[in-house]
């Protein structure tokens, strides 16, 4: 029913505007078309000036009211640099915006048509062309240069003491893997992925480095004030690891691992003290990845080294989980008389003799 009323209101609005236009046309004929056109021109010139003043006030008011409600405080060392680059860009574009908008609307009012005034034909000026081409080109080159510098830094080699976390995206969730006491992530092979056998990431159990790796989902644990290197995978389509509080973002591409690193500055507890108990570091998918894209969100827990060590101590290695489940599902086999023995578990080898490379 509401849709019908909206259509009726739209039709009535169109008819009213049409009738006003026709009435204006008849008035122009009665009063003289030239005189009416000049009056409309003066009104439009005044409206241009009014729109300039109201518009600039609106820009200032929105920025003043919402400036603390957009991104919030950067929670990583890289985030501080990204924000600095953002503010420099905003400052430059704001100055250009103010100058060009004032010139646009002021000139429309100042040089409106008047009796006895003749427009001056000004077709070309080489000096002006050079100025408004060279200055923006130099400015953009500097901004792009800083952007490339920071990009190569966050995607380059992480510090030697960095924590390593593997992030895998799938429709529509995140999975995480942490190295155990050996500090190494074991090799993986996509054909070994089998959640029914407790191997959601395709770990190769014959690789000793896999024996102590810990796997979790939807909640990533990292250490405050310690560089963390993310090794990013995707199981299906292109996803994107979005860490807005840390100002980090990287695509998760099927078949092509990507990396980035950063250093978190504040623990989750510290941020809760600042912004309330509802605060949570979020890991989101910033790439449209399907019908459930909106639900692909996880939580990042930033904690002290002691808290992180305690978290890892309470976890069970995925290898142990898989082996226990396999042994529990294997029936006993008679050997001789009443004696029985459990079926021996053999390591799973990658199919087809394929070799999986470990990314360090």
mmCIF file of C-alpha atoms in Angstrom:
data_model
loop_
_atom_site.group_PDB
_atom_site.id
_atom_site.type_symbol
_atom_site.label_atom_id
_atom_site.label_comp_id
_atom_site.label_asym_id
_atom_site.label_seq_id
_atom_site.Cartn_x
_atom_site.Cartn_y
_atom_site.Cartn_z
ATOM 1 C CA UNK A 1 0.000 0.000 0.000
ATOM 2 C CA UNK A 2 2.833 2.381 0.860
ATOM 3 C CA UNK A 3 4.348 1.826 -2.597
ATOM 4 C CA UNK A 4 1.114 2.983 -4.233
ATOM 5 C CA UNK A 5 1.116 6.195 -2.183
ATOM 6 C CA UNK A 6 4.754 6.848 -3.110
ATOM 7 C CA UNK A 7 3.910 6.498 -6.818
ATOM 8 C CA UNK A 8 0.874 8.792 -6.397
ATOM 9 C CA UNK A 9 3.005 11.413 -4.599
ATOM 10 C CA UNK A 10 5.638 11.209 -7.352
ATOM 11 C CA UNK A 11 3.014 11.739 -10.068
ATOM 12 C CA UNK A 12 1.452 14.669 -8.196
ATOM 13 C CA UNK A 13 4.883 16.240 -7.678
ATOM 14 C CA UNK A 14 5.623 15.926 -11.392
ATOM 15 C CA UNK A 15 2.277 17.555 -12.285
ATOM 16 C CA UNK A 16 2.895 20.437 -9.868
ATOM 17 C CA UNK A 17 6.359 21.135 -11.293
ATOM 18 C CA UNK A 18 4.950 20.934 -14.824
ATOM 19 C CA UNK A 19 2.180 23.407 -14.025
ATOM 20 C CA UNK A 20 4.608 25.818 -12.379
ATOM 21 C CA UNK A 21 6.825 25.684 -15.456
ATOM 22 C CA UNK A 22 3.863 26.388 -17.740
ATOM 23 C CA UNK A 23 2.724 29.265 -15.528
ATOM 24 C CA UNK A 24 6.219 30.777 -15.609
ATOM 25 C CA UNK A 25 6.197 30.519 -19.385
ATOM 26 C CA UNK A 26 2.876 32.367 -19.630
ATOM 27 C CA UNK A 27 4.075 35.064 -17.202
ATOM 28 C CA UNK A 28 7.205 35.523 -19.298
ATOM 29 C CA UNK A 29 5.093 36.076 -22.395
ATOM 30 C CA UNK A 30 2.886 38.619 -20.617
ATOM 31 C CA UNK A 31 5.699 40.523 -18.930
ATOM 32 C CA UNK A 32 8.236 40.246 -21.682
ATOM 33 C CA UNK A 33 10.616 37.322 -22.138
ATOM 34 C CA UNK A 34 13.796 39.424 -21.998
ATOM 35 C CA UNK A 35 12.883 41.073 -18.712
ATOM 36 C CA UNK A 36 11.906 37.773 -17.118
ATOM 37 C CA UNK A 37 15.140 36.113 -18.218
ATOM 38 C CA UNK A 38 17.220 38.886 -16.620
ATOM 39 C CA UNK A 39 15.310 38.627 -13.352
ATOM 40 C CA UNK A 40 15.807 34.862 -13.298
ATOM 41 C CA UNK A 41 19.495 35.394 -13.983
ATOM 42 C CA UNK A 42 19.822 37.735 -10.979
ATOM 43 C CA UNK A 43 17.992 35.244 -8.759
ATOM 44 C CA UNK A 44 20.242 32.398 -9.893
ATOM 45 C CA UNK A 45 23.352 34.517 -9.274
ATOM 46 C CA UNK A 46 22.196 35.242 -5.713
ATOM 47 C CA UNK A 47 21.403 31.550 -5.134
ATOM 48 C CA UNK A 48 24.912 30.633 -6.294
ATOM 49 C CA UNK A 49 26.394 32.921 -3.633
ATOM 50 C CA UNK A 50 24.021 31.609 -0.963
ATOM 51 C CA UNK A 51 24.827 28.018 -1.883
ATOM 52 C CA UNK A 52 28.555 28.775 -1.564
ATOM 53 C CA UNK A 53 28.190 30.155 1.967
ATOM 54 C CA UNK A 54 25.782 27.458 3.169
ATOM 55 C CA UNK A 55 27.795 24.696 1.490
ATOM 56 C CA UNK A 56 31.126 25.730 3.042
ATOM 57 C CA UNK A 57 29.466 26.006 6.452
ATOM 58 C CA UNK A 58 28.005 22.528 5.964
ATOM 59 C CA UNK A 59 31.433 21.104 5.092
ATOM 60 C CA UNK A 60 32.961 22.644 8.215
ATOM 61 C CA UNK A 61 30.084 21.520 10.453
ATOM 62 C CA UNK A 62 30.160 17.894 9.226
ATOM 63 C CA UNK A 63 33.931 17.701 9.692
ATOM 64 C CA UNK A 64 33.732 19.279 13.164
ATOM 65 C CA UNK A 65 30.918 16.970 14.278
ATOM 66 C CA UNK A 66 32.074 13.658 12.766
ATOM 67 C CA UNK A 67 35.878 13.908 12.734
ATOM 68 C CA UNK A 68 36.230 11.718 15.859
ATOM 69 C CA UNK A 69 33.686 9.128 14.697
ATOM 70 C CA UNK A 70 35.197 7.884 11.441
ATOM 71 C CA UNK A 71 38.469 5.980 11.793
ATOM 72 C CA UNK A 72 39.379 6.495 15.424
ATOM 73 C CA UNK A 73 42.872 6.255 16.849
ATOM 74 C CA UNK A 74 45.392 4.198 14.824
ATOM 75 C CA UNK A 75 46.416 1.120 16.802
ATOM 76 C CA UNK A 76 49.652 0.264 14.985
ATOM 77 C CA UNK A 77 52.938 1.965 14.093
ATOM 78 C CA UNK A 78 52.110 1.724 10.399
ATOM 79 C CA UNK A 79 48.649 3.115 11.121
ATOM 80 C CA UNK A 80 50.132 6.351 12.484
ATOM 81 C CA UNK A 81 52.073 6.840 9.243
ATOM 82 C CA UNK A 82 49.047 6.014 7.105
ATOM 83 C CA UNK A 83 46.956 8.564 9.021
ATOM 84 C CA UNK A 84 49.670 11.194 8.596
ATOM 85 C CA UNK A 85 49.686 10.569 4.852
ATOM 86 C CA UNK A 86 45.869 10.738 4.827
ATOM 87 C CA UNK A 87 45.788 14.062 6.695
ATOM 88 C CA UNK A 88 48.373 15.580 4.351
ATOM 89 C CA UNK A 89 46.289 14.484 1.357
ATOM 90 C CA UNK A 90 43.111 15.869 2.933
ATOM 91 C CA UNK A 91 44.808 19.178 3.743
ATOM 92 C CA UNK A 92 46.016 19.633 0.156
ATOM 93 C CA UNK A 93 42.716 18.642 -1.422
ATOM 94 C CA UNK A 94 40.791 20.804 1.086
ATOM 95 C CA UNK A 95 42.770 23.897 0.125
ATOM 96 C CA UNK A 96 42.184 23.186 -3.574
ATOM 97 C CA UNK A 97 38.499 22.481 -2.904
ATOM 98 C CA UNK A 98 37.938 25.773 -1.053
ATOM 99 C CA UNK A 99 39.750 27.879 -3.646
ATOM 100 C CA UNK A 100 38.016 26.286 -6.655
ATOM 101 C CA UNK A 101 34.526 26.307 -5.124
ATOM 102 C CA UNK A 102 34.799 29.924 -4.016
ATOM 103 C CA UNK A 103 36.006 30.857 -7.484
ATOM 104 C CA UNK A 104 33.241 28.837 -9.200
ATOM 105 C CA UNK A 105 30.246 30.210 -7.282
ATOM 106 C CA UNK A 106 31.615 33.729 -6.718
ATOM 107 C CA UNK A 107 32.326 34.209 -10.425
ATOM 108 C CA UNK A 108 28.815 32.953 -11.296
ATOM 109 C CA UNK A 109 27.414 35.697 -9.052
ATOM 110 C CA UNK A 110 29.937 38.448 -9.784
ATOM 111 C CA UNK A 111 29.900 38.154 -13.563
ATOM 112 C CA UNK A 112 26.243 37.465 -14.157
ATOM 113 C CA UNK A 113 24.636 38.973 -17.210
ATOM 114 C CA UNK A 114 23.982 42.708 -16.904
ATOM 115 C CA UNK A 115 22.783 45.306 -19.354
ATOM 116 C CA UNK A 116 25.705 46.926 -21.150
ATOM 117 C CA UNK A 117 28.222 44.244 -20.057
ATOM 118 C CA UNK A 118 29.975 42.258 -22.764
ATOM 119 C CA UNK A 119 31.771 38.948 -22.177
ATOM 120 C CA UNK A 120 35.536 38.968 -22.712
ATOM 121 C CA UNK A 121 36.792 36.187 -24.976
ATOM 122 C CA UNK A 122 39.886 34.583 -23.375
ATOM 123 C CA UNK A 123 40.741 31.467 -25.369
ATOM 124 C CA UNK A 124 44.218 30.409 -24.166
ATOM 125 C CA UNK A 125 47.172 31.193 -21.899
ATOM 126 C CA UNK A 126 50.325 29.068 -21.972
ATOM 127 C CA UNK A 127 51.528 30.225 -18.551
ATOM 128 C CA UNK A 128 48.256 29.258 -16.827
ATOM 129 C CA UNK A 129 48.209 25.908 -18.598
ATOM 130 C CA UNK A 130 51.756 25.214 -17.383
ATOM 131 C CA UNK A 131 51.000 26.233 -13.785
ATOM 132 C CA UNK A 132 47.862 24.147 -13.296
ATOM 133 C CA UNK A 133 49.496 21.142 -14.974
ATOM 134 C CA UNK A 134 52.940 21.134 -13.333
ATOM 135 C CA UNK A 135 51.898 21.920 -9.748
ATOM 136 C CA UNK A 136 49.298 19.080 -9.482
ATOM 137 C CA UNK A 137 51.719 16.694 -11.222
ATOM 138 C CA UNK A 138 54.503 17.429 -8.696
ATOM 139 C CA UNK A 139 52.094 17.203 -5.747
ATOM 140 C CA UNK A 140 50.643 13.870 -6.871
ATOM 141 C CA UNK A 141 54.122 12.477 -7.550
ATOM 142 C CA UNK A 142 55.185 13.261 -3.982
ATOM 143 C CA UNK A 143 52.020 11.724 -2.511
ATOM 144 C CA UNK A 144 52.315 8.592 -4.652
ATOM 145 C CA UNK A 145 56.006 8.324 -3.718
ATOM 146 C CA UNK A 146 55.186 8.287 0.008
ATOM 147 C CA UNK A 147 52.412 5.766 -0.640
ATOM 148 C CA UNK A 148 54.763 3.411 -2.496
ATOM 149 C CA UNK A 149 57.379 3.748 0.242
ATOM 150 C CA UNK A 150 54.919 2.681 2.965
ATOM 151 C CA UNK A 151 53.464 -0.054 0.748
ATOM 152 C CA UNK A 152 56.859 -1.659 0.132
ATOM 153 C CA UNK A 153 57.598 -1.379 3.834
ATOM 154 C CA UNK A 154 54.477 -3.212 5.069
ATOM 155 C CA UNK A 155 54.714 -5.850 2.335
ATOM 156 C CA UNK A 156 58.475 -6.253 2.608
ATOM 157 C CA UNK A 157 60.523 -8.471 4.904
ATOM 158 C CA UNK A 158 59.301 -8.399 8.492
ATOM 159 C CA UNK A 159 61.748 -8.027 11.416
ATOM 160 C CA UNK A 160 63.519 -11.211 12.482
ATOM 161 C CA UNK A 161 61.709 -11.388 15.835
ATOM 162 C CA UNK A 162 58.235 -11.103 14.299
ATOM 163 C CA UNK A 163 55.333 -13.233 15.392
ATOM 164 C CA UNK A 164 53.951 -15.288 12.501
ATOM 165 C CA UNK A 165 50.245 -15.899 11.970
ATOM 166 C CA UNK A 166 48.732 -17.582 8.946
ATOM 167 C CA UNK A 167 45.342 -16.211 7.873
ATOM 168 C CA UNK A 168 43.071 -18.173 5.538
ATOM 169 C CA UNK A 169 39.821 -16.820 4.167
ATOM 170 C CA UNK A 170 36.895 -18.921 3.028
ATOM 171 C CA UNK A 171 33.230 -18.274 2.358
ATOM 172 C CA UNK A 172 32.422 -16.855 4.887
ATOM 173 C CA UNK A 173 34.868 -17.131 7.786
ATOM 174 C CA UNK A 174 38.502 -16.721 8.810
ATOM 175 C CA UNK A 175 40.891 -19.461 9.929
ATOM 176 C CA UNK A 176 44.207 -18.875 11.705
ATOM 177 C CA UNK A 177 47.329 -20.977 12.259
ATOM 178 C CA UNK A 178 50.113 -20.323 14.776
ATOM 179 C CA UNK A 179 53.527 -22.017 14.842
ATOM 180 C CA UNK A 180 54.328 -24.070 17.926
ATOM 181 C CA UNK A 181 57.486 -24.170 19.992
ATOM 182 C CA UNK A 182 59.676 -24.596 16.892
ATOM 183 C CA UNK A 183 58.555 -21.203 15.592
ATOM 184 C CA UNK A 184 57.869 -22.639 12.120
ATOM 185 C CA UNK A 185 54.695 -23.227 10.164
ATOM 186 C CA UNK A 186 54.504 -26.662 8.578
ATOM 187 C CA UNK A 187 53.987 -27.199 4.857
ATOM 188 C CA UNK A 188 50.480 -27.363 3.443
ATOM 189 C CA UNK A 189 48.949 -28.659 0.230
ATOM 190 C CA UNK A 190 45.502 -27.722 -0.987
ATOM 191 C CA UNK A 191 44.548 -31.290 -1.958
ATOM 192 C CA UNK A 192 45.004 -32.365 1.664
ATOM 193 C CA UNK A 193 42.256 -30.013 2.869
ATOM 194 C CA UNK A 194 39.621 -32.211 4.504
ATOM 195 C CA UNK A 195 37.604 -30.856 7.462
ATOM 196 C CA UNK A 196 36.089 -34.312 8.013
ATOM 197 C CA UNK A 197 39.601 -35.542 8.887
ATOM 198 C CA UNK A 198 40.335 -32.516 11.097
ATOM 199 C CA UNK A 199 42.637 -31.021 8.475
ATOM 200 C CA UNK A 200 40.880 -27.775 7.469
ATOM 201 C CA UNK A 201 44.052 -26.120 6.111
ATOM 202 C CA UNK A 202 45.624 -29.026 4.230
ATOM 203 C CA UNK A 203 48.610 -29.525 6.520
ATOM 204 C CA UNK A 204 51.044 -32.273 5.500
ATOM 205 C CA UNK A 205 51.389 -34.430 8.593
ATOM 206 C CA UNK A 206 54.693 -35.941 7.436
ATOM 207 C CA UNK A 207 56.316 -32.515 7.902
ATOM 208 C CA UNK A 208 57.653 -32.398 11.499
ATOM 209 C CA UNK A 209 57.019 -28.641 11.650
ATOM 210 C CA UNK A 210 53.272 -29.366 11.491
ATOM 211 C CA UNK A 211 53.242 -31.455 14.676
ATOM 212 C CA UNK A 212 52.885 -28.452 17.003
ATOM 213 C CA UNK A 213 50.999 -25.941 14.812
ATOM 214 C CA UNK A 214 47.803 -24.604 16.381
ATOM 215 C CA UNK A 215 44.696 -23.867 14.308
ATOM 216 C CA UNK A 216 41.768 -21.654 15.283
ATOM 217 C CA UNK A 217 38.950 -19.726 13.649
ATOM 218 C CA UNK A 218 37.265 -16.324 13.876
ATOM 219 C CA UNK A 219 39.608 -15.066 16.617
ATOM 220 C CA UNK A 220 43.212 -14.034 15.960
ATOM 221 C CA UNK A 221 45.608 -13.557 18.881
ATOM 222 C CA UNK A 222 48.641 -11.275 18.488
ATOM 223 C CA UNK A 223 51.149 -9.702 20.896
ATOM 224 C CA UNK A 224 51.268 -5.995 21.700
ATOM 225 C CA UNK A 225 54.421 -4.031 20.748
ATOM 226 C CA UNK A 226 55.732 -6.993 18.767
ATOM 227 C CA UNK A 227 55.839 -7.103 14.955
ATOM 228 C CA UNK A 228 53.408 -9.627 13.509
ATOM 229 C CA UNK A 229 53.699 -11.044 10.006
ATOM 230 C CA UNK A 230 50.489 -12.268 8.386
ATOM 231 C CA UNK A 231 50.742 -14.931 5.682
ATOM 232 C CA UNK A 232 47.440 -14.800 3.842
ATOM 233 C CA UNK A 233 45.655 -17.500 1.826
ATOM 234 C CA UNK A 234 42.196 -18.095 0.360
ATOM 235 C CA UNK A 235 40.407 -21.402 -0.104
ATOM 236 C CA UNK A 236 37.884 -20.316 -2.723
ATOM 237 C CA UNK A 237 37.442 -16.769 -4.066
ATOM 238 C CA UNK A 238 39.300 -13.492 -3.582
ATOM 239 C CA UNK A 239 38.827 -12.158 -0.054
ATOM 240 C CA UNK A 240 40.516 -9.211 1.611
ATOM 241 C CA UNK A 241 41.964 -9.015 5.119
ATOM 242 C CA UNK A 242 40.712 -5.681 6.442
ATOM 243 C CA UNK A 243 42.159 -4.462 9.759
ATOM 244 C CA UNK A 244 40.695 -0.979 10.007
ATOM 245 C CA UNK A 245 42.005 -0.197 13.515
ATOM 246 C CA UNK A 246 45.545 -1.004 12.365
ATOM 247 C CA UNK A 247 45.048 0.698 8.959
ATOM 248 C CA UNK A 248 46.065 -2.501 7.171
ATOM 249 C CA UNK A 249 44.490 -4.205 4.172
ATOM 250 C CA UNK A 250 45.611 -7.054 1.921
ATOM 251 C CA UNK A 251 43.933 -9.329 -0.626
ATOM 252 C CA UNK A 252 43.628 -13.062 0.020
ATOM 253 C CA UNK A 253 44.107 -14.634 -3.421
ATOM 254 C CA UNK A 254 43.497 -18.332 -4.195
ATOM 255 C CA UNK A 255 46.781 -20.042 -5.049
ATOM 256 C CA UNK A 256 48.908 -16.951 -4.384
ATOM 257 C CA UNK A 257 50.008 -16.289 -0.782
ATOM 258 C CA UNK A 258 50.301 -12.615 0.189
ATOM 259 C CA UNK A 259 51.992 -11.089 3.222
ATOM 260 C CA UNK A 260 52.025 -7.940 5.317
ATOM 261 C CA UNK A 261 53.332 -6.993 8.760
ATOM 262 C CA UNK A 262 52.666 -4.385 11.417
ATOM 263 C CA UNK A 263 53.223 -3.715 15.119
ATOM 264 C CA UNK A 264 50.122 -3.319 17.352
ATOM 265 C CA UNK A 265 50.415 -0.487 19.910
ATOM 266 C CA UNK A 266 47.600 -1.159 22.364
ATOM 267 C CA UNK A 267 46.123 -4.294 23.896
ATOM 268 C CA UNK A 268 42.427 -5.016 23.613
ATOM 269 C CA UNK A 269 42.084 -4.303 27.352
ATOM 270 C CA UNK A 270 43.658 -0.856 26.935
ATOM 271 C CA UNK A 271 41.289 -0.010 24.084
ATOM 272 C CA UNK A 272 38.308 -1.177 26.140
ATOM 273 C CA UNK A 273 39.387 1.176 28.923
ATOM 274 C CA UNK A 274 39.502 4.040 26.422
ATOM 275 C CA UNK A 275 36.384 3.332 24.364
ATOM 276 C CA UNK A 276 34.206 1.090 26.516
ATOM 277 C CA UNK A 277 33.608 -2.616 26.976
ATOM 278 C CA UNK A 278 31.899 -2.895 23.580
ATOM 279 C CA UNK A 279 35.166 -2.184 21.758
ATOM 280 C CA UNK A 280 36.674 -4.979 19.662
ATOM 281 C CA UNK A 281 39.438 -5.061 17.066
ATOM 282 C CA UNK A 282 37.786 -6.333 13.901
ATOM 283 C CA UNK A 283 39.068 -8.380 10.996
ATOM 284 C CA UNK A 284 36.659 -8.011 8.097
ATOM 285 C CA UNK A 285 36.512 -9.063 4.478
ATOM 286 C CA UNK A 286 36.870 -5.898 2.395
ATOM 287 C CA UNK A 287 36.274 -7.632 -0.946
ATOM 288 C CA UNK A 288 32.807 -8.631 -2.162
ATOM 289 C CA UNK A 289 33.028 -12.427 -1.955
ATOM 290 C CA UNK A 290 29.478 -13.733 -2.237
ATOM 291 C CA UNK A 291 26.022 -13.641 -0.709
ATOM 292 C CA UNK A 292 27.344 -14.003 2.845
ATOM 293 C CA UNK A 293 30.052 -11.344 2.492
ATOM 294 C CA UNK A 294 28.430 -9.141 5.152
ATOM 295 C CA UNK A 295 28.883 -11.848 7.801
ATOM 296 C CA UNK A 296 32.583 -12.500 7.184
ATOM 297 C CA UNK A 297 33.905 -10.846 10.321
ATOM 298 C CA UNK A 298 36.270 -11.945 13.055
ATOM 299 C CA UNK A 299 37.923 -10.552 16.171
ATOM 300 C CA UNK A 300 41.562 -9.696 16.824
ATOM 301 C CA UNK A 301 42.758 -10.100 20.417
ATOM 302 C CA UNK A 302 45.852 -8.011 21.187
ATOM 303 C CA UNK A 303 47.460 -9.206 24.415
ATOM 304 C CA UNK A 304 50.713 -9.202 26.334
ATOM 305 C CA UNK A 305 53.380 -11.821 25.663
ATOM 306 C CA UNK A 306 52.518 -13.613 28.904
ATOM 307 C CA UNK A 307 48.832 -13.721 28.023
ATOM 308 C CA UNK A 308 49.645 -14.981 24.546
ATOM 309 C CA UNK A 309 51.889 -17.725 25.900
ATOM 310 C CA UNK A 310 49.088 -18.789 28.238
ATOM 311 C CA UNK A 311 46.634 -18.838 25.330
ATOM 312 C CA UNK A 312 48.918 -21.088 23.267
ATOM 313 C CA UNK A 313 49.563 -23.358 26.240
ATOM 314 C CA UNK A 314 45.841 -24.077 26.527
ATOM 315 C CA UNK A 315 45.507 -25.001 22.842
ATOM 316 C CA UNK A 316 45.984 -28.455 21.333
ATOM 317 C CA UNK A 317 48.001 -28.902 18.156
ATOM 318 C CA UNK A 318 45.888 -29.685 15.105
ATOM 319 C CA UNK A 319 48.074 -32.726 14.402
ATOM 320 C CA UNK A 320 47.193 -34.223 17.791
ATOM 321 C CA UNK A 321 43.492 -33.537 17.213
ATOM 322 C CA UNK A 322 43.593 -35.220 13.799
ATOM 323 C CA UNK A 323 45.562 -38.253 15.001
ATOM 324 C CA UNK A 324 43.352 -38.791 18.055
ATOM 325 C CA UNK A 325 40.223 -38.644 15.897
ATOM 326 C CA UNK A 326 41.712 -41.078 13.355
ATOM 327 C CA UNK A 327 42.827 -43.559 15.985
ATOM 328 C CA UNK A 328 39.489 -43.336 17.738
ATOM 329 C CA UNK A 329 37.699 -44.140 14.485
ATOM 330 C CA UNK A 330 39.995 -47.092 13.588
ATOM 331 C CA UNK A 331 38.564 -50.493 14.687
ATOM 332 C CA UNK A 332 40.810 -53.017 16.425
ATOM 333 C CA UNK A 333 42.332 -55.690 14.166
ATOM 334 C CA UNK A 334 42.976 -59.315 15.303
ATOM 335 C CA UNK A 335 46.507 -60.575 14.834
ATOM 336 C CA UNK A 336 46.744 -63.978 16.525
ATOM 337 C CA UNK A 337 44.477 -65.634 19.068
ATOM 338 C CA UNK A 338 42.913 -63.083 21.403
ATOM 339 C CA UNK A 339 45.649 -60.505 20.988
ATOM 340 C CA UNK A 340 44.755 -57.351 19.076
ATOM 341 C CA UNK A 341 46.599 -54.297 17.928
ATOM 342 C CA UNK A 342 45.553 -50.886 16.787
ATOM 343 C CA UNK A 343 45.998 -49.989 13.144
ATOM 344 C CA UNK A 344 49.147 -47.935 12.790
ATOM 345 C CA UNK A 345 48.774 -44.396 11.610
ATOM 346 C CA UNK A 346 50.891 -43.488 8.626
ATOM 347 C CA UNK A 347 51.706 -39.903 7.639
ATOM 348 C CA UNK A 348 49.686 -38.434 4.798
ATOM 349 C CA UNK A 349 51.771 -37.622 1.753
ATOM 350 C CA UNK A 350 50.822 -34.997 -0.851
ATOM 351 C CA UNK A 351 49.117 -36.547 -3.834
ATOM 352 C CA UNK A 352 50.828 -36.761 -7.198
ATOM 353 C CA UNK A 353 54.244 -36.267 -5.648
ATOM 354 C CA UNK A 354 53.662 -32.498 -5.509
ATOM 355 C CA UNK A 355 56.001 -30.447 -3.366
ATOM 356 C CA UNK A 356 54.600 -27.754 -1.097
ATOM 357 C CA UNK A 357 56.823 -24.800 -0.302
ATOM 358 C CA UNK A 358 56.870 -23.337 3.167
ATOM 359 C CA UNK A 359 56.731 -19.559 3.297
ATOM 360 C CA UNK A 360 58.881 -18.060 6.017
#
